[in-house]
Short mmCIF file of N, CA and C (backbone and C1' of nucleotides) in Angstrom, two decimals:
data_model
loop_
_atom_site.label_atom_id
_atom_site.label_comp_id
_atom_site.label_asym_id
_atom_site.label_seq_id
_atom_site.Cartn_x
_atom_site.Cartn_y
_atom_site.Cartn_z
N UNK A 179 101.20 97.72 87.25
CA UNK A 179 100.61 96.37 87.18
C UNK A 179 101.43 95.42 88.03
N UNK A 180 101.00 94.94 88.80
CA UNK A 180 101.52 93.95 90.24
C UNK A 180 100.98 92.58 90.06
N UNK A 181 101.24 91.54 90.56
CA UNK A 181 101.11 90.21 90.44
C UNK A 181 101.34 90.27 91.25
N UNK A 182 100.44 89.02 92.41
CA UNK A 182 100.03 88.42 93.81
C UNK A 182 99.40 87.05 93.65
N UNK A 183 99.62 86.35 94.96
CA UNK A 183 99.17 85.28 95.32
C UNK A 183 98.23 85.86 96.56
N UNK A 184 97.21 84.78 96.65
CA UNK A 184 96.74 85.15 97.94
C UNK A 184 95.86 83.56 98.20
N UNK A 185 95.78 83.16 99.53
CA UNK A 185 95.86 81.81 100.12
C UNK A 185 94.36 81.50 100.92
N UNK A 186 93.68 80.90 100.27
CA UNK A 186 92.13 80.64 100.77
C UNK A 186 91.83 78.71 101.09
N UNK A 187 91.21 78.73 102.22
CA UNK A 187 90.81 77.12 102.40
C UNK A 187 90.07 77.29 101.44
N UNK A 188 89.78 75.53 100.45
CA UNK A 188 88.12 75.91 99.96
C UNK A 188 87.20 75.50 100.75
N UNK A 189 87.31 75.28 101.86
CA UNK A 189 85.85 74.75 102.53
C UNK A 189 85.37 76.36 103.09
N UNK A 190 86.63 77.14 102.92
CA UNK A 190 86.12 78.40 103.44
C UNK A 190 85.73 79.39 102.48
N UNK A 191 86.35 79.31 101.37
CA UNK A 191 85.90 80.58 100.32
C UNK A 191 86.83 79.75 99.04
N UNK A 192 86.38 79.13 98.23
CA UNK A 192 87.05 78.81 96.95
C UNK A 192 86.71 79.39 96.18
N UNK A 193 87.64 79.08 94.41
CA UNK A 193 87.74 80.04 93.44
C UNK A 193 86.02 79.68 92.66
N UNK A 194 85.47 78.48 92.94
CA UNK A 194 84.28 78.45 92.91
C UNK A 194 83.11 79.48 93.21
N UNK A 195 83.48 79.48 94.56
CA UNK A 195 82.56 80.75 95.40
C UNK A 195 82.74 82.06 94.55
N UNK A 196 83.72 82.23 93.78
CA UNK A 196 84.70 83.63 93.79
C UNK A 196 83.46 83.64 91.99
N UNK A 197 83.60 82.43 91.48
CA UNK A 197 82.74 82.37 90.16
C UNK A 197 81.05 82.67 90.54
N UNK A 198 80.60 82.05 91.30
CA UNK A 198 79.55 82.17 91.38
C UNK A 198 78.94 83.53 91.91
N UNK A 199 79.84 84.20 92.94
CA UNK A 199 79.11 85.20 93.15
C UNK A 199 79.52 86.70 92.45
N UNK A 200 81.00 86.22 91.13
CA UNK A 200 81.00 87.54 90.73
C UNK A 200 82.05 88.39 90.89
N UNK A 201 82.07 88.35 92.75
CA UNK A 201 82.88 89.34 93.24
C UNK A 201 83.56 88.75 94.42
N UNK A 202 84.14 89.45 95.19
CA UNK A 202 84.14 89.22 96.75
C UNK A 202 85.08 90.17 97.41
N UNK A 203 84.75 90.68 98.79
CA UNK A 203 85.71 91.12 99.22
C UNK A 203 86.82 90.01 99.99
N UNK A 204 88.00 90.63 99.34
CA UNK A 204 89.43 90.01 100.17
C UNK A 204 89.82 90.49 101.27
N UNK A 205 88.64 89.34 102.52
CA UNK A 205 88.61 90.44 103.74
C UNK A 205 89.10 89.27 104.92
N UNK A 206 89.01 89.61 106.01
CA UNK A 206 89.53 88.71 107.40
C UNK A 206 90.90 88.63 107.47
N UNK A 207 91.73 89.25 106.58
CA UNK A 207 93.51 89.85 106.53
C UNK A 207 93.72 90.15 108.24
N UNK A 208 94.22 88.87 109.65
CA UNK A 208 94.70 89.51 110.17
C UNK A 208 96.36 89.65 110.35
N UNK A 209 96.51 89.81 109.61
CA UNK A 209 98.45 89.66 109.92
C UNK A 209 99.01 91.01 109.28
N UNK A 210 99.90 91.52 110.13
CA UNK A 210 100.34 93.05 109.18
C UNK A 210 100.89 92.89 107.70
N UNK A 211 102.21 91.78 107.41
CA UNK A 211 102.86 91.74 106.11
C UNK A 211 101.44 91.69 105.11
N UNK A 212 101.04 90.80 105.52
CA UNK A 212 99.77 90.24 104.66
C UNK A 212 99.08 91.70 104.18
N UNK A 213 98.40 92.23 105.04
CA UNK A 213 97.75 93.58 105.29
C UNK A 213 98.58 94.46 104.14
N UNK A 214 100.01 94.91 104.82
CA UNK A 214 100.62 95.97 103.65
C UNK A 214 100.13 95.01 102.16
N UNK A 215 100.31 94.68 102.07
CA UNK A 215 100.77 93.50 100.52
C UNK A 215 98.91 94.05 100.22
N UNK A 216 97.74 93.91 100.83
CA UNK A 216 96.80 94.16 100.24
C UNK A 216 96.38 95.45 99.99
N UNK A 217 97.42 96.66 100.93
CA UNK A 217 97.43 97.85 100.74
C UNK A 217 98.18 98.31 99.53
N UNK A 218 99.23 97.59 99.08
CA UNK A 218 99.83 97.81 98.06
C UNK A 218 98.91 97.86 96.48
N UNK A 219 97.99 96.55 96.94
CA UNK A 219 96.99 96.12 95.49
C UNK A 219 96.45 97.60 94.78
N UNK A 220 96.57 97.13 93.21
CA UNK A 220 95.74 98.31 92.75
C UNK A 220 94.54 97.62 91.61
N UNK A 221 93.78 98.51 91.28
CA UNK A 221 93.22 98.19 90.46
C UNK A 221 93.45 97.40 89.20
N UNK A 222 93.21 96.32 88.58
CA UNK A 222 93.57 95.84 87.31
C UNK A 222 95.02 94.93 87.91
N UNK A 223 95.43 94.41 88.66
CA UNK A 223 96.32 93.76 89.30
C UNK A 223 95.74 92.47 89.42
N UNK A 224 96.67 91.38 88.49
CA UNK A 224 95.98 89.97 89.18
C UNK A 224 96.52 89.54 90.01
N UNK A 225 95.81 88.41 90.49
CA UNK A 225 96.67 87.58 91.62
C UNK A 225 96.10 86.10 91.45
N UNK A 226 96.74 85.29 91.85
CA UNK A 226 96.48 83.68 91.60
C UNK A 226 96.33 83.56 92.83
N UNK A 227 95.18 82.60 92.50
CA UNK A 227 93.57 82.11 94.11
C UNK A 227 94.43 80.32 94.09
N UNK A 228 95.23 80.63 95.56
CA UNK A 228 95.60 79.19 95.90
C UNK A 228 95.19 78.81 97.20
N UNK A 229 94.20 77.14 96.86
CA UNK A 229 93.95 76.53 97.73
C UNK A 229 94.64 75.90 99.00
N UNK A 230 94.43 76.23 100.18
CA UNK A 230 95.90 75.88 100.65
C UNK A 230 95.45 74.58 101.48
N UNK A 231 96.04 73.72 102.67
CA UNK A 231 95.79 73.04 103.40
C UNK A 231 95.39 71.57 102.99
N UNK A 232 94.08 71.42 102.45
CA UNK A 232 94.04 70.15 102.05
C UNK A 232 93.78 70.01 99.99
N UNK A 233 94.14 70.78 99.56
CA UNK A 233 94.39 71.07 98.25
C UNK A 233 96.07 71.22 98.05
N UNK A 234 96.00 72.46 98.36
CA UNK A 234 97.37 73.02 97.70
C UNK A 234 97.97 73.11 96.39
N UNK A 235 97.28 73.92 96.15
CA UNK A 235 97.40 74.22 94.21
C UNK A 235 96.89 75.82 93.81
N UNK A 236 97.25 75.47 93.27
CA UNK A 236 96.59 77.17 92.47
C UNK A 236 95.43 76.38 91.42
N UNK A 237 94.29 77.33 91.70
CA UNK A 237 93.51 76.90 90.59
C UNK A 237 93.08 78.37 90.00
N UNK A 238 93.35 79.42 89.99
CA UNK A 238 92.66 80.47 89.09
C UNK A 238 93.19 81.55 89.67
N UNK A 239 93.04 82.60 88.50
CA UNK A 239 93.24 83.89 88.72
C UNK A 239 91.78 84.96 88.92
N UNK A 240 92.60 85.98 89.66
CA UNK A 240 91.65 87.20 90.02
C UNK A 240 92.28 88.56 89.33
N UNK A 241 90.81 89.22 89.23
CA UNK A 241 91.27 90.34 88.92
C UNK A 241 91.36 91.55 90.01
N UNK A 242 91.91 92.17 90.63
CA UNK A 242 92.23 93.09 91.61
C UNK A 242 91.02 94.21 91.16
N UNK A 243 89.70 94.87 91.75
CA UNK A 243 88.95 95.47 91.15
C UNK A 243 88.82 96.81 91.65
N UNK A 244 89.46 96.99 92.87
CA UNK A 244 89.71 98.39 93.76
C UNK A 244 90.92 98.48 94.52
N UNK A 245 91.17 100.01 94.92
CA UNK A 245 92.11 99.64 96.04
C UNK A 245 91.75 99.23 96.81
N UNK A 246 92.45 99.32 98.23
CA UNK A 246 92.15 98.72 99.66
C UNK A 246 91.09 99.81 100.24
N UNK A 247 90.17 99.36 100.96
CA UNK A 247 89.28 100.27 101.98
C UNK A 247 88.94 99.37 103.46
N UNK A 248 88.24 99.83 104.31
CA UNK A 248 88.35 99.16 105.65
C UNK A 248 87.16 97.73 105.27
N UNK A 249 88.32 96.91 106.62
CA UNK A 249 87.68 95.46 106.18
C UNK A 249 86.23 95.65 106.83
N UNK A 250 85.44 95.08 105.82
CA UNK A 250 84.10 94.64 106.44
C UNK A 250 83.44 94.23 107.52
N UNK A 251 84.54 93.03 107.61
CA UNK A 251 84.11 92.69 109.26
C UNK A 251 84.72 93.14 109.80
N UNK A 252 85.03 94.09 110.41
CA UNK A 252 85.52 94.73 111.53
C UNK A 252 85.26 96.07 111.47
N UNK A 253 85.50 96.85 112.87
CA UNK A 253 85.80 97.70 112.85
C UNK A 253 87.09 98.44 113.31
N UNK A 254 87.72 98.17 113.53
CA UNK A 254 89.34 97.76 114.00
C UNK A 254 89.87 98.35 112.76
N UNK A 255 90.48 99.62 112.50
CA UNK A 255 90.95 100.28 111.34
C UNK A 255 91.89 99.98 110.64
N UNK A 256 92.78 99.28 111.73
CA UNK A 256 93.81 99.00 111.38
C UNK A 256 94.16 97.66 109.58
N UNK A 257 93.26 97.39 110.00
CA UNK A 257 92.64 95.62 108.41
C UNK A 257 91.87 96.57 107.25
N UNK A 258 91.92 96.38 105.90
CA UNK A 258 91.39 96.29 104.87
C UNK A 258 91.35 95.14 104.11
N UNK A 259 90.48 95.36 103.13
CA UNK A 259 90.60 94.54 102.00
C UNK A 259 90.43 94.77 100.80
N UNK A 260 90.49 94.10 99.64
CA UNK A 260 90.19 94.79 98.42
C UNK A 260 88.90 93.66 97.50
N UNK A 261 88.69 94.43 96.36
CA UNK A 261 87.42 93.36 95.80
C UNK A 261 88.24 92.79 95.07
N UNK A 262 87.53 91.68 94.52
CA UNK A 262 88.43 91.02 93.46
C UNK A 262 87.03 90.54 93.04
N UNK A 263 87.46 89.68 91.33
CA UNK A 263 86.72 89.37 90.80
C UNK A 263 87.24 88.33 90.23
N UNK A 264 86.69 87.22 89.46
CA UNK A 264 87.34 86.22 88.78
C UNK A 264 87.63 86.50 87.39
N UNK A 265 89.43 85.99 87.08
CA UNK A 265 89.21 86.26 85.87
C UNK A 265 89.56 85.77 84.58
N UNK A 266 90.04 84.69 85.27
CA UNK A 266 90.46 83.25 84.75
C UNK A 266 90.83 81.79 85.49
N UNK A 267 90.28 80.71 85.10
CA UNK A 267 90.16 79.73 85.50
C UNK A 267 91.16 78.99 85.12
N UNK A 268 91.97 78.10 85.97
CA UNK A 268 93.11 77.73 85.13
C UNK A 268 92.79 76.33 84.43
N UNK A 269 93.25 76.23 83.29
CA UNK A 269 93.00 74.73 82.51
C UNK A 269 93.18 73.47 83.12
N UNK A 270 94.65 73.86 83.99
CA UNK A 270 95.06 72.63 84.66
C UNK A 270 95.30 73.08 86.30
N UNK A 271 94.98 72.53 87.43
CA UNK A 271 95.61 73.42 88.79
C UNK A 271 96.77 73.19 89.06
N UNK A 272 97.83 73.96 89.03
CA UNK A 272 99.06 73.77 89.46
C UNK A 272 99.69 73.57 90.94
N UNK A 273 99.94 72.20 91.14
CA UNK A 273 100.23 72.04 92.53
C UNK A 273 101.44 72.31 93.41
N UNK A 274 101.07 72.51 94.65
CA UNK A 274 102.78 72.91 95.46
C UNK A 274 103.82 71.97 95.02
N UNK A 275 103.18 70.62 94.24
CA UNK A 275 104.26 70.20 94.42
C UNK A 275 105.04 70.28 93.16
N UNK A 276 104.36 70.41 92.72
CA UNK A 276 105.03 70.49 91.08
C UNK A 276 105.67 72.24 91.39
N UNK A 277 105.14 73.37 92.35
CA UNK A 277 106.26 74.58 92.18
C UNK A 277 106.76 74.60 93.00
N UNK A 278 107.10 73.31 93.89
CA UNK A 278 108.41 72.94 94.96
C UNK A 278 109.53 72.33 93.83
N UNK A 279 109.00 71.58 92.74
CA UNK A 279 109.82 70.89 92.01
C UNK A 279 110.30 71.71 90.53
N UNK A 280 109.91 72.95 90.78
CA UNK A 280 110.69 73.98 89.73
C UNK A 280 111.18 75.12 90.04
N UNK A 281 112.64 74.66 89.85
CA UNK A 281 113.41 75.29 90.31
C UNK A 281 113.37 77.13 90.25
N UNK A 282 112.79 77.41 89.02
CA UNK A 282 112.34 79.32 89.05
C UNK A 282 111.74 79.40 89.93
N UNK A 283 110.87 78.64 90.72
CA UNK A 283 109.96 79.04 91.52
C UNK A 283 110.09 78.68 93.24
N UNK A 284 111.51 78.16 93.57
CA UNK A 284 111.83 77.69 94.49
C UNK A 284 112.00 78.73 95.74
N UNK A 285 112.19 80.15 95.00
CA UNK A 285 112.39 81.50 96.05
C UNK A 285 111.17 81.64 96.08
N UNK A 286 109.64 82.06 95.46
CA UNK A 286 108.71 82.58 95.44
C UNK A 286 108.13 82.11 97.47
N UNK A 287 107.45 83.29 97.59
CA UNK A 287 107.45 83.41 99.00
C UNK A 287 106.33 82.17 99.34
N UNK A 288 105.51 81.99 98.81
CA UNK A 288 104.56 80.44 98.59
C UNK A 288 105.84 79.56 99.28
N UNK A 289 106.55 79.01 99.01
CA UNK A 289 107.92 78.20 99.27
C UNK A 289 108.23 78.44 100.22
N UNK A 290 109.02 79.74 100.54
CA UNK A 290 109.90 80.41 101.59
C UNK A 290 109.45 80.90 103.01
N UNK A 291 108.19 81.21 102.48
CA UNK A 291 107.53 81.69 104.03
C UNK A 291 105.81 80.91 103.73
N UNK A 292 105.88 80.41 103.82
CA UNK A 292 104.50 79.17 103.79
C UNK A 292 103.56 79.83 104.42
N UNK A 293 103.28 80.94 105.89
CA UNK A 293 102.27 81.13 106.58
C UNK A 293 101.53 82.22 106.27
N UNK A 294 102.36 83.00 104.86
CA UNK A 294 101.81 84.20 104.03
C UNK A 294 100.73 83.83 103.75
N UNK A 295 100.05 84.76 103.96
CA UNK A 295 97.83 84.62 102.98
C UNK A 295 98.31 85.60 101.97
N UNK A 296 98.84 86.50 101.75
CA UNK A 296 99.06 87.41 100.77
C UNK A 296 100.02 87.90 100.32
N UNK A 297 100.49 87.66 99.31
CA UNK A 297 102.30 87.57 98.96
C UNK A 297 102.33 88.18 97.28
N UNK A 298 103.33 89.06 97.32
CA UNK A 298 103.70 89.62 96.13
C UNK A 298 104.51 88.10 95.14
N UNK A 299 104.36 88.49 93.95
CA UNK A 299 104.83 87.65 92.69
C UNK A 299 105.46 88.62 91.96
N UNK A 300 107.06 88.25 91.68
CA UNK A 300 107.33 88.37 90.49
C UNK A 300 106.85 88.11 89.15
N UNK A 301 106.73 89.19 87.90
CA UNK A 301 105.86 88.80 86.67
C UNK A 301 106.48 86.99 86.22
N UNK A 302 107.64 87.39 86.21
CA UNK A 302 108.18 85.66 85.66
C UNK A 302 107.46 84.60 86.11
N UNK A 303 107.58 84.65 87.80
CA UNK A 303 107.16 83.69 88.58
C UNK A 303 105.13 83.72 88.13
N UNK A 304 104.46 84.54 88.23
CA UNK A 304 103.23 84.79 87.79
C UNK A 304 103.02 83.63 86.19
N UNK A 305 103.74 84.25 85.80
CA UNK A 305 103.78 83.84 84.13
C UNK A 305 103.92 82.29 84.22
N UNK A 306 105.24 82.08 84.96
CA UNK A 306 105.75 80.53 84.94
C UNK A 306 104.54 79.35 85.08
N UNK A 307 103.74 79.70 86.22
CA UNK A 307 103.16 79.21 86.90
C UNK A 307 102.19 78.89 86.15
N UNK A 308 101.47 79.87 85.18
CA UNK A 308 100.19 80.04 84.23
C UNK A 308 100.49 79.32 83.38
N UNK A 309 101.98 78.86 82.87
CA UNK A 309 102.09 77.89 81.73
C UNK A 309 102.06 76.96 82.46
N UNK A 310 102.70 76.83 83.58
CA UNK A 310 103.04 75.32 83.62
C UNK A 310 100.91 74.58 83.58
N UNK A 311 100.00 76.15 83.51
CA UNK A 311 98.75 75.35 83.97
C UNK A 311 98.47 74.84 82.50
N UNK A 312 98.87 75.62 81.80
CA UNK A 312 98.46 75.05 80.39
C UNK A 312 99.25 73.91 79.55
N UNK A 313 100.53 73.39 80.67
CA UNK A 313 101.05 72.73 80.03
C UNK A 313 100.42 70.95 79.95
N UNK A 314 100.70 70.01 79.04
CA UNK A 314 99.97 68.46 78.88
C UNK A 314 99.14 68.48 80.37
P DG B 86 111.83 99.75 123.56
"O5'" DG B 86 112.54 99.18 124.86
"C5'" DG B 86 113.90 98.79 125.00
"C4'" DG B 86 113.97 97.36 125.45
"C3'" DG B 86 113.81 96.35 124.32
"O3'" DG B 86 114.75 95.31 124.60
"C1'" DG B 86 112.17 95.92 125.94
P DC B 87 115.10 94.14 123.66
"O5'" DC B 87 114.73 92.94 124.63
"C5'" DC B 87 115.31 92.91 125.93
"C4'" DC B 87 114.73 91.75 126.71
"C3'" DC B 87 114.66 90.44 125.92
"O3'" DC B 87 115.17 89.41 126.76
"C1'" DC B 87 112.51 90.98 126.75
P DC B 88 115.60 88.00 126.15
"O5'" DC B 88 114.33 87.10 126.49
"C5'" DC B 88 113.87 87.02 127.84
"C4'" DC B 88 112.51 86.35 127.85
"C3'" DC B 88 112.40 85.17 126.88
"O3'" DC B 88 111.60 84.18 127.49
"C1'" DC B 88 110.69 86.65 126.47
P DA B 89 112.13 82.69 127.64
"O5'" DA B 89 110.98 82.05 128.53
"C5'" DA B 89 110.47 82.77 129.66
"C4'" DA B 89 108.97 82.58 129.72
"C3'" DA B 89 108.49 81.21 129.28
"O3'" DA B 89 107.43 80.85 130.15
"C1'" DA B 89 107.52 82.86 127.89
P DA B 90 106.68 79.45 130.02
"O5'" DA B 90 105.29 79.90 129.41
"C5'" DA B 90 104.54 80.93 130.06
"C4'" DA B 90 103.30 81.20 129.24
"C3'" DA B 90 102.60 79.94 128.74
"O3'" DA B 90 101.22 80.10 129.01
"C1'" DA B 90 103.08 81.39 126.91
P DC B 91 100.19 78.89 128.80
"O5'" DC B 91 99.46 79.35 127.47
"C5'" DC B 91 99.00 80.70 127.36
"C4'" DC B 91 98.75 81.01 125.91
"C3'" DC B 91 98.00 79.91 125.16
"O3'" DC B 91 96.72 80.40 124.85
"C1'" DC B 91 99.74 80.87 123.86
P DG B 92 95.61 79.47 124.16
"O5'" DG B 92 95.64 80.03 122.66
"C5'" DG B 92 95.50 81.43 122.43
"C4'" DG B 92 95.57 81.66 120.93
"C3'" DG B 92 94.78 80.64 120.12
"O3'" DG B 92 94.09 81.34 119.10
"C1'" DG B 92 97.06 80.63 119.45
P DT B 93 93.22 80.56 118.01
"O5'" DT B 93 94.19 80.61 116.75
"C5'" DT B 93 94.70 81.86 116.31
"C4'" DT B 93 95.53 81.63 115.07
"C3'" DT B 93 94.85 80.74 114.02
"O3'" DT B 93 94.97 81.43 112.79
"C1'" DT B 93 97.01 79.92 114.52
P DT B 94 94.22 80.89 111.48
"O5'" DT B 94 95.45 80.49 110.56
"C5'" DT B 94 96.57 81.34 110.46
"C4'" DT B 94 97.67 80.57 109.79
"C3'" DT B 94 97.21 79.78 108.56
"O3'" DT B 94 98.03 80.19 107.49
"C1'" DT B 94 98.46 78.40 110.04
P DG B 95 97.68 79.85 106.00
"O5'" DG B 95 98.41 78.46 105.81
"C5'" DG B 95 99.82 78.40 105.91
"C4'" DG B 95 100.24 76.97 105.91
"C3'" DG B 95 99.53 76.09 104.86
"O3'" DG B 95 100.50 75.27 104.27
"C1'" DG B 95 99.37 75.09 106.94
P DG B 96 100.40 74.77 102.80
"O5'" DG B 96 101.62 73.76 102.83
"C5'" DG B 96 102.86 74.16 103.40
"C4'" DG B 96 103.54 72.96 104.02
"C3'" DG B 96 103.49 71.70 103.15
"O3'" DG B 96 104.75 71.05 103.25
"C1'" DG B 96 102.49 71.25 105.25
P DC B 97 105.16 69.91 102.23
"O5'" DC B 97 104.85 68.58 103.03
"C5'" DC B 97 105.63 68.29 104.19
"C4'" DC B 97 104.96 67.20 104.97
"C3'" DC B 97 104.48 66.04 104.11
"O3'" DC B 97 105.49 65.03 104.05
"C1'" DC B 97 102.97 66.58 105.90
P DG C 223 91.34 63.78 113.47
"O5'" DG C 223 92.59 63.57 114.40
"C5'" DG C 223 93.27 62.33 114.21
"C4'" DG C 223 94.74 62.54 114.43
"C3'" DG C 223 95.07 63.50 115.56
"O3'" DG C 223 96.23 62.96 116.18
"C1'" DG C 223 95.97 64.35 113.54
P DC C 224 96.96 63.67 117.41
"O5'" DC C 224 98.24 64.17 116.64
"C5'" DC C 224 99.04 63.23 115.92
"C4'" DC C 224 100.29 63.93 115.41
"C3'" DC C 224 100.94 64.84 116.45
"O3'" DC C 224 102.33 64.58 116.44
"C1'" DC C 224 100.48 66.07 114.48
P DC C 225 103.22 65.15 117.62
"O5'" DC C 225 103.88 66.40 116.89
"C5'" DC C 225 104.54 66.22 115.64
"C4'" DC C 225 104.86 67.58 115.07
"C3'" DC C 225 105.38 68.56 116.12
"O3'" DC C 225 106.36 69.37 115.51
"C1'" DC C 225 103.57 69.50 115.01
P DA C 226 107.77 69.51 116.18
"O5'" DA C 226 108.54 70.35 115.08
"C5'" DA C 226 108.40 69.99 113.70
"C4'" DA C 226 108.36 71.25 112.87
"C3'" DA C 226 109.24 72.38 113.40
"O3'" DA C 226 109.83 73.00 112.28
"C1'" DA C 226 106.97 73.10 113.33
P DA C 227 110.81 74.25 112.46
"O5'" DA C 227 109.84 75.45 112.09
"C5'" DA C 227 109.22 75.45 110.81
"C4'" DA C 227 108.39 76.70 110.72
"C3'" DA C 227 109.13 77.96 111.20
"O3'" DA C 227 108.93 78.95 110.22
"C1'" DA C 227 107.06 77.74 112.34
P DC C 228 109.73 80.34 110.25
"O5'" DC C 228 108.63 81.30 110.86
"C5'" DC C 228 107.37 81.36 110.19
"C4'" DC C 228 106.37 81.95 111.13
"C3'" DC C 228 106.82 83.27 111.76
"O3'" DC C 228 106.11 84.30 111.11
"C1'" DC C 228 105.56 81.90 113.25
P DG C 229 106.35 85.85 111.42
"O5'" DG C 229 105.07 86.18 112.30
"C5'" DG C 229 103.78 85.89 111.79
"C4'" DG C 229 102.75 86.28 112.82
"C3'" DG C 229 103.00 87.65 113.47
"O3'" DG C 229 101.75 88.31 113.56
"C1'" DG C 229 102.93 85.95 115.14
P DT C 230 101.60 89.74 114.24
"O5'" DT C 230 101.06 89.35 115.68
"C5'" DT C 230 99.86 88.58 115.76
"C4'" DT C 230 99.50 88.42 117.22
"C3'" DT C 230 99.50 89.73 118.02
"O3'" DT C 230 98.28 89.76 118.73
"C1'" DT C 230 100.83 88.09 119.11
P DT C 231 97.84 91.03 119.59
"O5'" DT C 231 98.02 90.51 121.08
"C5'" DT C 231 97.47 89.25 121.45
"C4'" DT C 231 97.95 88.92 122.84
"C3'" DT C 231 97.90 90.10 123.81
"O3'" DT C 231 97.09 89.71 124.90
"C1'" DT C 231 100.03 89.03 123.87
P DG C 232 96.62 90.72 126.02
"O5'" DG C 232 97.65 90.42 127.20
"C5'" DG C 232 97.87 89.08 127.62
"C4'" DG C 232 99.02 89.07 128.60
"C3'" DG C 232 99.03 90.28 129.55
"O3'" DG C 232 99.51 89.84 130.80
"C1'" DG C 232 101.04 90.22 128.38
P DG C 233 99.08 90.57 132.16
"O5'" DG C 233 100.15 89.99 133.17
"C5'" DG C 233 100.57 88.63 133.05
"C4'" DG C 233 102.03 88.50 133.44
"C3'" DG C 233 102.44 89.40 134.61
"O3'" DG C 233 103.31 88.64 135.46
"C1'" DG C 233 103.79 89.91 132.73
P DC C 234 103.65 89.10 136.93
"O5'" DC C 234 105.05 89.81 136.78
"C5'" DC C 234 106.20 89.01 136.46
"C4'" DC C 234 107.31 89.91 135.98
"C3'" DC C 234 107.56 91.13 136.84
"O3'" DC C 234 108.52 90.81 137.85
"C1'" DC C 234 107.80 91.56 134.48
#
DNA sequence: GCCAACGTTGGC
DNA sequence: GCCAACGTTGGC
C-alpha cells in the first residue's frame, strides 16, 4: 500500500471531472521521474488530486484502480498511465500554503521539487495532510 | 559527452 | 504576466 500525490490544472481535468465521470485514465505523463512513480502505482493505492497553478491545494483523494499499461494517447511506449477513481472528497481543501507552513511537511517533494506531476508520499505526510482537511 | 538553446511548468 | 527552475533536444 503506497501513498502519492499527483498534480492536475482544474481547467484541465479536476477532482470534479474525476467525480463525475467515475474513472479516468492518469494519462499525458511526459517526464521520466513522474513516469517511474506511475509505474510504481498498484492497485488499491491512494493518492491526493492537487490542483496546481491557479488553485494550489489538495482537494481529494483517489483510488489507484490498476497497474500501469500504455498511455492512451500515444503511441510512444515509452509513457503509461494508470486508472484511478475517486475516493474521497476532502471536507476542507488543504492549501500549499498552509503545507509550506507545517513544518512535517516541509520535505514532502510538493515543496522540494515543485515541477513533479507525480510524487511518492510518505504514510505520515499522506495522513498529516487528511487531518489537517478535517481540521476547524 | 558537453552544453547552449529552447520549451514547459508552476509559484508568485 | 513574469520568470526561475528544470527537462529535453540537438549541434559540435
Amino acid at each position: 500500500m503506497n501513498y502519492w500525490l499527483v498534480k492536475t490544472e482544474k481547467s484541465a481535468f479536476s477532482y470534479d471531472d474525476l467525480e463525475k465521470n467515475g474513472r479516468t485514465d492518469w494519462d499525458g505523463v511526459r517526464n521520466y521521474q513522474a513516469r517511474n512513480n506511475l509505474k510504481a502505482m498498484e492497485t488499491g493505492d491512494l493518492s491526493l488530486i492537487y490542483h496546481s497553478v491557479n488553485d494550489r491545494e489538495v482537494v481529494g483523494i483517489a483510488k489507484i484502480t490498476s497497474s500501469f499499461y500504455q498511455d492512451p494517447t500515444t503511441d510512444d511506449d515509452r509513457w503509461v498511465a494508470v486508472e484511478m477513481k475517486p475516493h474521497q472528497r476532502l471536507k476542507k481543501c488543504v492549501s500549499l500554503k498552509e503545507i509550506k507552513a507545517t513544518p512535517e511537511l516541509e520535505n514532502i517533494a510538493l515543496v522540494k521539487h515543485s515541477r513533479l506531476s507525480v510524487m511518492p508520499l510518505e504514510k505520515e505526510a499522506f495522513d498529516k495532510i487528511v487531518a489537517m482537511s478535517e481540521e476547524g
